[in-house]
CSV table of C-alpha atoms in Angstrom, one decimal:
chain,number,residue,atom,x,y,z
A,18,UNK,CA,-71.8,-38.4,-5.8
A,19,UNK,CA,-68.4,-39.9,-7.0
A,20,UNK,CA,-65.3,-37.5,-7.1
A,21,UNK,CA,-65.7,-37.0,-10.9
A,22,UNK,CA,-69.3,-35.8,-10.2
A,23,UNK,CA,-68.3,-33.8,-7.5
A,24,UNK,CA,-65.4,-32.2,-9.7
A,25,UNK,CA,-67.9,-31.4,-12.5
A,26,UNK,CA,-70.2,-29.8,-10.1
A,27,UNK,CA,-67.8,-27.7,-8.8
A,28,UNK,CA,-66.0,-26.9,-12.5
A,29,UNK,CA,-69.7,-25.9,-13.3
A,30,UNK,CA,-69.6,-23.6,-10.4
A,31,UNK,CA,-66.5,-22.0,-11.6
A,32,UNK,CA,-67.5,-22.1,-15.3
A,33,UNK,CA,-71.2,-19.8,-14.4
A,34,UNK,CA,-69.2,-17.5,-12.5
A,35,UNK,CA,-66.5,-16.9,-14.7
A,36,UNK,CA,-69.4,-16.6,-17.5
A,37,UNK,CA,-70.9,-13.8,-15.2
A,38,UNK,CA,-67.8,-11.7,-14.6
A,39,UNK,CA,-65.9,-12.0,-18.3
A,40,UNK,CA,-69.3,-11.7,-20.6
A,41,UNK,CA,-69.8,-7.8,-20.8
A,42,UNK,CA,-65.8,-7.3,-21.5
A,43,UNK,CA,-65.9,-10.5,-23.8
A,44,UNK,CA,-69.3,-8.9,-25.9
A,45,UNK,CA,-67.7,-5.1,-25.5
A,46,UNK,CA,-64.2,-5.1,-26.4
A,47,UNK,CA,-61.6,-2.9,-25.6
A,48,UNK,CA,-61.2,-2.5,-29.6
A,49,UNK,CA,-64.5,-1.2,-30.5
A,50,UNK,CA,-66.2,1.4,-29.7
A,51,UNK,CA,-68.7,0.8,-26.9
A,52,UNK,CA,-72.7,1.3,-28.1
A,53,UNK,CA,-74.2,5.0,-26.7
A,54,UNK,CA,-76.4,3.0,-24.5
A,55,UNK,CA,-74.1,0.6,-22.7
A,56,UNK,CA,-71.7,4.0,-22.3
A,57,UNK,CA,-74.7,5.6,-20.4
A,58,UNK,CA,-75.9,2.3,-18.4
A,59,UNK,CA,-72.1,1.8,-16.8
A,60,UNK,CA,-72.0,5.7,-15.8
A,61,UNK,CA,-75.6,5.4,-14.4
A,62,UNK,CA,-75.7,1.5,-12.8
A,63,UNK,CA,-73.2,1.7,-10.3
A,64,UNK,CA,-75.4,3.9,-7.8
A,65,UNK,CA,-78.1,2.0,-8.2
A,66,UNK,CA,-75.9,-1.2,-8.0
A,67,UNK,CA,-74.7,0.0,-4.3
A,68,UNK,CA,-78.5,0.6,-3.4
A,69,UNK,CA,-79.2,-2.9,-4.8
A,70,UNK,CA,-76.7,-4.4,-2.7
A,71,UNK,CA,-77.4,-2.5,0.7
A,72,UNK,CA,-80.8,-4.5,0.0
A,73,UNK,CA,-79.3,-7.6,-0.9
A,74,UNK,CA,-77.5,-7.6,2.9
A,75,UNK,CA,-80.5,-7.3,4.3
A,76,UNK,CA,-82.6,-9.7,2.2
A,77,UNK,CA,-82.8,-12.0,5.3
A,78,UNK,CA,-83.9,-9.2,7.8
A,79,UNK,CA,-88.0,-10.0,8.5
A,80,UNK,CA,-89.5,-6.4,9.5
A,81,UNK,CA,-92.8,-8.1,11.1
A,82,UNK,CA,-91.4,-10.9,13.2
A,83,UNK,CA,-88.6,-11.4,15.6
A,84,UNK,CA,-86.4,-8.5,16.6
A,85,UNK,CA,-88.2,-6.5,13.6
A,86,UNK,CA,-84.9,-5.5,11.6
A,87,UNK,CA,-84.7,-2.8,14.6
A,88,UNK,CA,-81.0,-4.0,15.5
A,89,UNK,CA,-80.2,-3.8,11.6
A,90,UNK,CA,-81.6,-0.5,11.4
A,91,UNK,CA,-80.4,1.3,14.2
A,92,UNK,CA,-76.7,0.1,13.4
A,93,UNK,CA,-77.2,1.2,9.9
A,94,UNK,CA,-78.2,4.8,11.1
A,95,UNK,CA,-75.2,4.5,13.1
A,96,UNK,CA,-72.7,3.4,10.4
A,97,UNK,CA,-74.5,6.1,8.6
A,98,UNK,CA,-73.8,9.0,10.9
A,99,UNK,CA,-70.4,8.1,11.8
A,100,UNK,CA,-69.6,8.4,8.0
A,101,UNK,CA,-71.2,11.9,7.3
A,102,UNK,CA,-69.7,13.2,10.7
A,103,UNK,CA,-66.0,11.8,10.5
A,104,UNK,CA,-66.1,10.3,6.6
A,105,UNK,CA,-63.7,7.8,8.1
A,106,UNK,CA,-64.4,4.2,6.0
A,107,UNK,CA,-63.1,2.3,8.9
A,108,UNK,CA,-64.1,4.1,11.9
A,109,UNK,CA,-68.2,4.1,10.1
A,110,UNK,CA,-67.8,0.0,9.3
A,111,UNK,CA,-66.3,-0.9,12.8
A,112,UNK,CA,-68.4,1.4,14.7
A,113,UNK,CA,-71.7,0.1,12.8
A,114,UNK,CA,-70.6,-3.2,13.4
A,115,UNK,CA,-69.2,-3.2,17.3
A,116,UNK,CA,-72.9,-1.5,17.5
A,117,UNK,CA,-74.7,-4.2,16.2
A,118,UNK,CA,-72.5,-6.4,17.9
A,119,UNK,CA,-73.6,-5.2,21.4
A,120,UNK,CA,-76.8,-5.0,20.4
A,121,UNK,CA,-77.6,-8.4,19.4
A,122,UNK,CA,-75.3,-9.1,22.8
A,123,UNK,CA,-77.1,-7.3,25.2
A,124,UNK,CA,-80.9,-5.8,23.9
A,125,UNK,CA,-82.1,-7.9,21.8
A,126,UNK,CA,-81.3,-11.8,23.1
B,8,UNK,CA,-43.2,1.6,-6.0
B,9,UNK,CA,-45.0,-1.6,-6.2
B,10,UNK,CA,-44.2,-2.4,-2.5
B,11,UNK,CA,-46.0,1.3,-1.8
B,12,UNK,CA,-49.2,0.7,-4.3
B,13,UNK,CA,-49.7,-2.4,-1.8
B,14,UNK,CA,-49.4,-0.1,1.4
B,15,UNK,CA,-52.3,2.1,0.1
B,16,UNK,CA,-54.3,-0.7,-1.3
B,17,UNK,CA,-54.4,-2.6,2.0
B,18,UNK,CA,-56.0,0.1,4.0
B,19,UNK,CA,-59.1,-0.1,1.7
B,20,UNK,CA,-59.9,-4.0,2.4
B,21,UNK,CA,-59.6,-4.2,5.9
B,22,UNK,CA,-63.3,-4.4,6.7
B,23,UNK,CA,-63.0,-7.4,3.9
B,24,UNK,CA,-60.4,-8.8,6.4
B,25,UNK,CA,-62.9,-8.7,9.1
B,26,UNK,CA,-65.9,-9.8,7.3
B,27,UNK,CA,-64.1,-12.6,4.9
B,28,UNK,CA,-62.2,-14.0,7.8
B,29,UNK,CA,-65.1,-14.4,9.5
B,30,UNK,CA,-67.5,-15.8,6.2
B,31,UNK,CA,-64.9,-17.5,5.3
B,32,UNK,CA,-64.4,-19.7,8.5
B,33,UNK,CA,-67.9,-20.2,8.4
B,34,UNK,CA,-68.0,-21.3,5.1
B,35,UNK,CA,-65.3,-23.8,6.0
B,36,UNK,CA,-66.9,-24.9,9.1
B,37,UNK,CA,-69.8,-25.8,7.2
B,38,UNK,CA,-68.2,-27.6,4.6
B,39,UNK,CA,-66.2,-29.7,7.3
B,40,UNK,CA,-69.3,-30.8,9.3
B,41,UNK,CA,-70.7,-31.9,6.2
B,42,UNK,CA,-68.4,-33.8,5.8
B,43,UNK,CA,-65.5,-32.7,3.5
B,44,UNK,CA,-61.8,-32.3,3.7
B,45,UNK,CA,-60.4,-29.1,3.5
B,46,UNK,CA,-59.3,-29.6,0.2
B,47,UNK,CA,-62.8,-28.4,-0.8
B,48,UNK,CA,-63.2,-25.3,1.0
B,49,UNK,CA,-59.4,-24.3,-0.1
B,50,UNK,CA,-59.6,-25.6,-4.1
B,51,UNK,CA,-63.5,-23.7,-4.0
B,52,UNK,CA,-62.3,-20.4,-2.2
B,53,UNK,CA,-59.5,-20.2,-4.4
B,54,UNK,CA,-60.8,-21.0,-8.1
B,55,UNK,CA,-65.3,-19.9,-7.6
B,56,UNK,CA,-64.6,-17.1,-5.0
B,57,UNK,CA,-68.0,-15.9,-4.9
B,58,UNK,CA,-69.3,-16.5,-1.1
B,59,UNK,CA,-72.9,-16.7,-1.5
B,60,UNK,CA,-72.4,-19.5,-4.0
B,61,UNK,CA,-70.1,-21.1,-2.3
B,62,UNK,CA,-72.5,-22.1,0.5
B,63,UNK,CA,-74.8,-23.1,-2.0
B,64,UNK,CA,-72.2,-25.4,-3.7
B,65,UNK,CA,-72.2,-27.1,-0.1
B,66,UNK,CA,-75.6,-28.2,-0.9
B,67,UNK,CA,-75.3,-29.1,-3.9
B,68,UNK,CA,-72.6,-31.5,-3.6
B,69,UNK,CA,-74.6,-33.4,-1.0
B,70,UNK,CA,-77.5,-33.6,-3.4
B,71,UNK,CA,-77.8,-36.0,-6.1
B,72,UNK,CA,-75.6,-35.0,-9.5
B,73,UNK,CA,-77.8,-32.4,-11.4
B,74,UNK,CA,-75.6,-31.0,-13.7
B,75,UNK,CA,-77.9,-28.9,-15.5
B,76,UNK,CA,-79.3,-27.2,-12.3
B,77,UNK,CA,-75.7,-26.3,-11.0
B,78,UNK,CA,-75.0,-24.5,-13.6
B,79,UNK,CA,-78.6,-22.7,-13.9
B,80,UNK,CA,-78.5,-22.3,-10.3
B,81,UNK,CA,-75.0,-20.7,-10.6
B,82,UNK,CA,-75.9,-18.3,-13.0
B,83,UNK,CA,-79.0,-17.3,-11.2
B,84,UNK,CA,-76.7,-16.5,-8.1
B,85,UNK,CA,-73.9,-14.8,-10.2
B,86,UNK,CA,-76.2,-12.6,-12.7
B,87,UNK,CA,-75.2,-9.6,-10.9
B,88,UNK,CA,-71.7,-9.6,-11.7
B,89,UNK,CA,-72.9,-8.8,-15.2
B,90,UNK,CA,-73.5,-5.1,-13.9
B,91,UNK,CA,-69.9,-5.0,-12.3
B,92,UNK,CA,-68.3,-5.8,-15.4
B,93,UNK,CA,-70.9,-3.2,-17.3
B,94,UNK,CA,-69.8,-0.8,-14.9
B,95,UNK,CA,-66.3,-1.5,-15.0
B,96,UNK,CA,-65.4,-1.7,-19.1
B,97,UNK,CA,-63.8,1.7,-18.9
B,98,UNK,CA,-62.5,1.5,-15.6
B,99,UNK,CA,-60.3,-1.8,-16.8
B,100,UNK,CA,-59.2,-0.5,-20.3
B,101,UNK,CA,-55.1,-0.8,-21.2
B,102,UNK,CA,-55.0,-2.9,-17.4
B,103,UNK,CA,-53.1,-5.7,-19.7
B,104,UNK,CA,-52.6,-9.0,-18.1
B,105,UNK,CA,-54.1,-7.6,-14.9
B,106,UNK,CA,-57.4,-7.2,-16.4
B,107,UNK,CA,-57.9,-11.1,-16.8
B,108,UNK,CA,-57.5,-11.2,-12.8
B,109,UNK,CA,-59.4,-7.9,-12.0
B,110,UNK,CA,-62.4,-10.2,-13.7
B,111,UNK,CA,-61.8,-12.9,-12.3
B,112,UNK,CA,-61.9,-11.8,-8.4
B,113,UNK,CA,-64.4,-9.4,-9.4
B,114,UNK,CA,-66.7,-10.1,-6.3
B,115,UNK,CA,-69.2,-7.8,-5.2
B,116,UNK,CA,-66.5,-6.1,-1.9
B,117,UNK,CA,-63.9,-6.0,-4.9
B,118,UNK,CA,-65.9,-4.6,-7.7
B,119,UNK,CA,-67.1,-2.0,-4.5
B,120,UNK,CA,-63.8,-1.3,-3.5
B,121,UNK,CA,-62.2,-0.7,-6.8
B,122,UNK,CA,-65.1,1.4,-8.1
B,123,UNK,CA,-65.2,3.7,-5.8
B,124,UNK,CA,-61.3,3.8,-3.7
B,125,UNK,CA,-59.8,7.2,-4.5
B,126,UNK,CA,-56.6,6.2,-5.9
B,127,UNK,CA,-54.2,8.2,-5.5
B,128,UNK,CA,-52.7,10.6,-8.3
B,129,UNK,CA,-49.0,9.0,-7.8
B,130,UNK,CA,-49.9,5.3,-7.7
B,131,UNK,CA,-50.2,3.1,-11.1
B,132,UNK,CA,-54.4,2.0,-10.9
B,133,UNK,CA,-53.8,-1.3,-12.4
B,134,UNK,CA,-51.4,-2.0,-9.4
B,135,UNK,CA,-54.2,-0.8,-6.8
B,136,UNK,CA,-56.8,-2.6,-7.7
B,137,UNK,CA,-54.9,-5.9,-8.7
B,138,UNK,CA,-53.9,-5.6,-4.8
B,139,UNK,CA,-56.9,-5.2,-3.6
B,140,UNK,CA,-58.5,-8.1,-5.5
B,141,UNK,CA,-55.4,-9.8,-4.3
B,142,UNK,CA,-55.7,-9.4,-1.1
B,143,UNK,CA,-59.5,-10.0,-0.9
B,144,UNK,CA,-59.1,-13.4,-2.8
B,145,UNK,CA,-56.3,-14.2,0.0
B,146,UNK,CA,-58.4,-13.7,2.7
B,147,UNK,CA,-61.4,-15.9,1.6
B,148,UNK,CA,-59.1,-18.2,1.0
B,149,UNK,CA,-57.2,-18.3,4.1
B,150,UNK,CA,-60.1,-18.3,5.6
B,151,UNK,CA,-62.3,-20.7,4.2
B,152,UNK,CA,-58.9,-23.5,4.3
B,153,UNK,CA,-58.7,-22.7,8.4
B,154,UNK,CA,-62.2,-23.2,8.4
B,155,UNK,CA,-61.9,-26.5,6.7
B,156,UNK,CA,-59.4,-27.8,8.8
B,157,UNK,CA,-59.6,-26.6,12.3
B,158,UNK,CA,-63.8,-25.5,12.2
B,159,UNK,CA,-64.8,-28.5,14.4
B,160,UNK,CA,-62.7,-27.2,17.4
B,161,UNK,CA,-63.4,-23.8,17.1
B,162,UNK,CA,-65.8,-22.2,20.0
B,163,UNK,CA,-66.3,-18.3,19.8
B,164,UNK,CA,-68.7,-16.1,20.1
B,165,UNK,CA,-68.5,-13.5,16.6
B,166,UNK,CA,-72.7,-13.5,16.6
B,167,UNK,CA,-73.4,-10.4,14.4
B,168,UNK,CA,-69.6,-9.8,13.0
B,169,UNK,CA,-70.9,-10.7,9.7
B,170,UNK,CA,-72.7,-7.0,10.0
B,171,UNK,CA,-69.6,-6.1,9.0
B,172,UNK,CA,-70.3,-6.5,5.1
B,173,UNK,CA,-73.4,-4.4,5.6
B,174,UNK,CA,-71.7,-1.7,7.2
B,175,UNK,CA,-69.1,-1.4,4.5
B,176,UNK,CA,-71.8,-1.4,1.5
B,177,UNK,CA,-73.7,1.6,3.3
B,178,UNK,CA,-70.6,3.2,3.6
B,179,UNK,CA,-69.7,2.5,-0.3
B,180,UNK,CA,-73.6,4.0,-1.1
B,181,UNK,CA,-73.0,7.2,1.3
B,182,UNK,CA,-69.3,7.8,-0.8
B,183,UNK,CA,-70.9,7.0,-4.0
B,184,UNK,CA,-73.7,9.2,-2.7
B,185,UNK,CA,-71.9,12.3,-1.8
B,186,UNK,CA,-69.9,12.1,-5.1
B,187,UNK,CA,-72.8,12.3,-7.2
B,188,UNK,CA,-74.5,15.3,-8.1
B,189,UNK,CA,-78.1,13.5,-8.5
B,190,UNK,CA,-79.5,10.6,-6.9
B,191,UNK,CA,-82.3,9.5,-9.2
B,192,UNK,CA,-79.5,6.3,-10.2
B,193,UNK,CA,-79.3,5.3,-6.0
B,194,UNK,CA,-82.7,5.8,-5.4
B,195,UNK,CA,-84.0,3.7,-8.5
B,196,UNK,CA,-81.6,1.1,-6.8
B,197,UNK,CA,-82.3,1.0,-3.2
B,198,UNK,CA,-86.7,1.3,-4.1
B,199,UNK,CA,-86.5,-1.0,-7.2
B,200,UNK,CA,-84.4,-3.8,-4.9
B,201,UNK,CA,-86.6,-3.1,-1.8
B,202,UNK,CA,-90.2,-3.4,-4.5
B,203,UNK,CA,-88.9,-6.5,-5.7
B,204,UNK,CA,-87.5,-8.2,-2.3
B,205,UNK,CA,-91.1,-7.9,-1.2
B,206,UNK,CA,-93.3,-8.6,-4.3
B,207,UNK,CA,-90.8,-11.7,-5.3
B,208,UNK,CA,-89.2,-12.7,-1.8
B,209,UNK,CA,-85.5,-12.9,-0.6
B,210,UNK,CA,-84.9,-16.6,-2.6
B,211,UNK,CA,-85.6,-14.6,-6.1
B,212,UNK,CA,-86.0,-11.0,-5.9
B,213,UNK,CA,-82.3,-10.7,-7.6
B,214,UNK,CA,-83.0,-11.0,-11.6
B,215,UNK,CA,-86.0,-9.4,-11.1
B,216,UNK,CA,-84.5,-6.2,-9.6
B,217,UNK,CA,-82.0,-6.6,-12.4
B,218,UNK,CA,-84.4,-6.6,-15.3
B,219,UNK,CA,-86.3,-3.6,-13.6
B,220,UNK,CA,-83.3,-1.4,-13.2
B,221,UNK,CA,-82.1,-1.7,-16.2
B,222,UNK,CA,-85.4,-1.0,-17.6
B,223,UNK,CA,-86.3,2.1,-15.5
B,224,UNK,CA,-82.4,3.3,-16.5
B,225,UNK,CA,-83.6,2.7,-20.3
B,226,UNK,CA,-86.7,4.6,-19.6
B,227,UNK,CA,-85.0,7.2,-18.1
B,228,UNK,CA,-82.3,7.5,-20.6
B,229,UNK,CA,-83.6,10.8,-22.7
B,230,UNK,CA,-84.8,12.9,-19.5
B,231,UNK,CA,-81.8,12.2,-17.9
B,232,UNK,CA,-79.3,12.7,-20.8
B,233,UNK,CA,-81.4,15.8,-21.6
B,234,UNK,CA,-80.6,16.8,-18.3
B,235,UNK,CA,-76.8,16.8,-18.3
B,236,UNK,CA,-76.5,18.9,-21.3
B,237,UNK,CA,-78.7,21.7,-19.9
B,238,UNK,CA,-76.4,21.0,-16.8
B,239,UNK,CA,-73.4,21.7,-18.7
C-alpha cells in the first residue's frame, strides 16, 4: 500500500464511524419533532443495549473448551455482588478485575 | 465552576483509565510490530477512536487497498453506535457546539458513562459529559501514541487487566438495572445477544442482534406502552 492508500483507508475508517455516531441526530433533528416510535425505541434500547454489550465482552469466551468461561464467570458474580452490597462503581470494577486477575494468575494457568 | 464539573466527571472514567491505558498500549504495540511509526497509532486514536476497529484497521492496512471493503467492514463494526445516538437524541438536545464532540467520541465506555452518570443537580450536563468524552478520548490516545513508540521495550505482566471493560459494563447493566422498574428491555438484550452469539458466531452475531432487538422492541411496543399507562 502507498501512503495515499494508506490515508484513504484510514479516512474511510474515520468516515464509517463518524457515519455511525452522527446519522440518528442528522435524520432526527433537534428542530422536529421526533416520530412516537423512535421516542419509545430510545427510552426502551438502552437496557437492552447494556445487556448487548455485557455479551459483546464476552463474545470471545468458549464455554466448552479451555478454562470453560469459569474465570469470566466467577469474576462477573463477583463484580456483581460487590456492586449490590457496597454500589461502589470503582470498588465492583477493581474488585472484579483484581479477581480475575488472580484467577487467570494462580487457578487457571 | 468549570474546573469543578471536571473534578466530578473524572471520578466516573477511571476504570476507562485502567482499561484504555491498557487497550490502548496494546493497540500501539501491535501497530509498532507491524511495522508502523507511531504516527499511526497517535493520528488513528485521535481522529477513528473506536478500539475494536482500530485493531482491525491494523489489518487492513497490511492487506492489499480494498477500498470498498474498509468502509463495509467499518460500518459492520460501528453499526452499534446507531443505538447510542438513538438513545441519546434527547439526552444531547440545546448541548450547542458540544454536541458535535459528544458524537463524535461517542464510544461505547462514553455513550455508557454519559447515559447513565448521575450528574449532579449543581453541575451544567453539557460540561460533564464533554469531560468525560474528553478525558476518555485522552487516554486512548495517550495510550495508543506510548504504545506506538515505546511497545517494543515494554515487558509486563497485565494478563486479564483488560477484564476491566467487562467489569465496568456489568456494573453499568446492574445501575441501569436497579433504576428501572421492569426488565423486559435488559432481558430482551442480554437473551437476544446471547441467541445470536451462538446461532451466528462471535465474527457476526452484532447486526443480527441489532435487527432482532429492534424487532422484538417493535413487537413489544403496544403491550408495553399499554402497560405504562395502567402503571400510571
Amino acid at each position: 500500500m502507498t501512503v495515499t492508500q494508506q490515508m484513504v483507508t484510514i479516512g474511510l475508517c474515520v468516515l464509517g464511524t463518524m457515519l455511525t455516531r452522527f446519522l440518528p441526530f442528522i435524520v432526527f433533528s433537534e428542530n422536529r419533532e421526533t416520530p412516537s416510535f423512535i421516542q419509545y425505541i430510545g427510552k426502551y434500547l438502552p437496557s437492552a443495549v447494556f445487556g448487548m454489550l455485557v455479551i459483546y465482552c464476552l463474545k470471545d469466551v468458549s464455554i466448552f473448551q479451555g478454562t470453560h468461561g469459569l474465570p469470566e464467570f466467577l469474576s462477573i458474580a463477583v463484580t456483581a455482588m460487590l456492586h449490590l452490597w457496597k454500589r461502589q462503581m470503582l470498588l465492583s470494577i477493581a474488585g472484579g478485575t483484581v479477581c480475575y486477575m488472580l484467577l487467570l494468575h494462580f487457578v487457571f494457568i | 465552576m468549570i474546573f469543578r464539573t471536571l473534578r466530578k466527571a473524572f471520578p466516573y472514567t477511571i476504570p476507562i483509565f485502567a482499561g484504555f491505558w491498557f487497550l490502548g498500549l496494546a493497540y500501539g504495540i501491535y501497530m509498532n510490530v507491524s511495522g508502523f511509526s507511531f504516527v499511526y497509532p497517535m493520528v488513528m486514536s485521535l481522529i477513528i477512536f473506536g478500539g475494536s476497529l482500530e485493531f482491525v484497521a491494523v489489518e487492513m492496512l497490511l492487506s492489499p487497498f480494498a477500498p470498498v471493503q474498509v468502509f463495509i467492514m467499518t460500518l459492520l463494526i460501528q453499526a452499534r453506535h446507531l443505538f447510542y445516538g438513538l438513545s441519546m437524541l434527547d439526552k444531547f438536545k440545546g448541548m450547542g457546539w458540544k454536541k458535535y464532540y459528544l458524537i463524535f467520541g461517542m464510544c461505547d465506555e462514553t455513550f455508557s458513562i454519559n447515559y447513565t452518570a448521575d450528574i449532579p443537580e449543581d453541575v451544567d450536563r453539557g460540561w460533564f459529559m464533554f469531560f468525560v468524552t474528553a478525558l476518555n478520548h485522552f487516554y486512548w490516545f495517550s495510550g495508543a501514541t506510548i504504545g506506538g513508540l515505546i511497545g517494543s521495550h515494554l515487558h509486563f505482566n497485565t494478563e486479564g487487566i483488560s477484564f476491566v471493560m467487562t467489569a465496568m459494563f456489568v456494573v453499568i447493566f446492574l445501575e441501569q438495572w436497579l433504576k428501572e422498574k421492569r426488565h423486559i428491555s435488559a432481558y430482551i438484550g442480554l437473551g437476544v445477544s446471547a441467541v445470536c452469539l451462538i446461532v451466528f458466531g462471535p465474527d457476526s452475531f452484532m447486526i443480527p442482534t441489532m435487527i432482532a432487538i429492534l424487532s422484538v422492541l417493535a413487537i413489544l411496543r403496544k403491550p408495553l406502552e399499554k402497560q405504562e399507562v395502567t402503571e400510571k
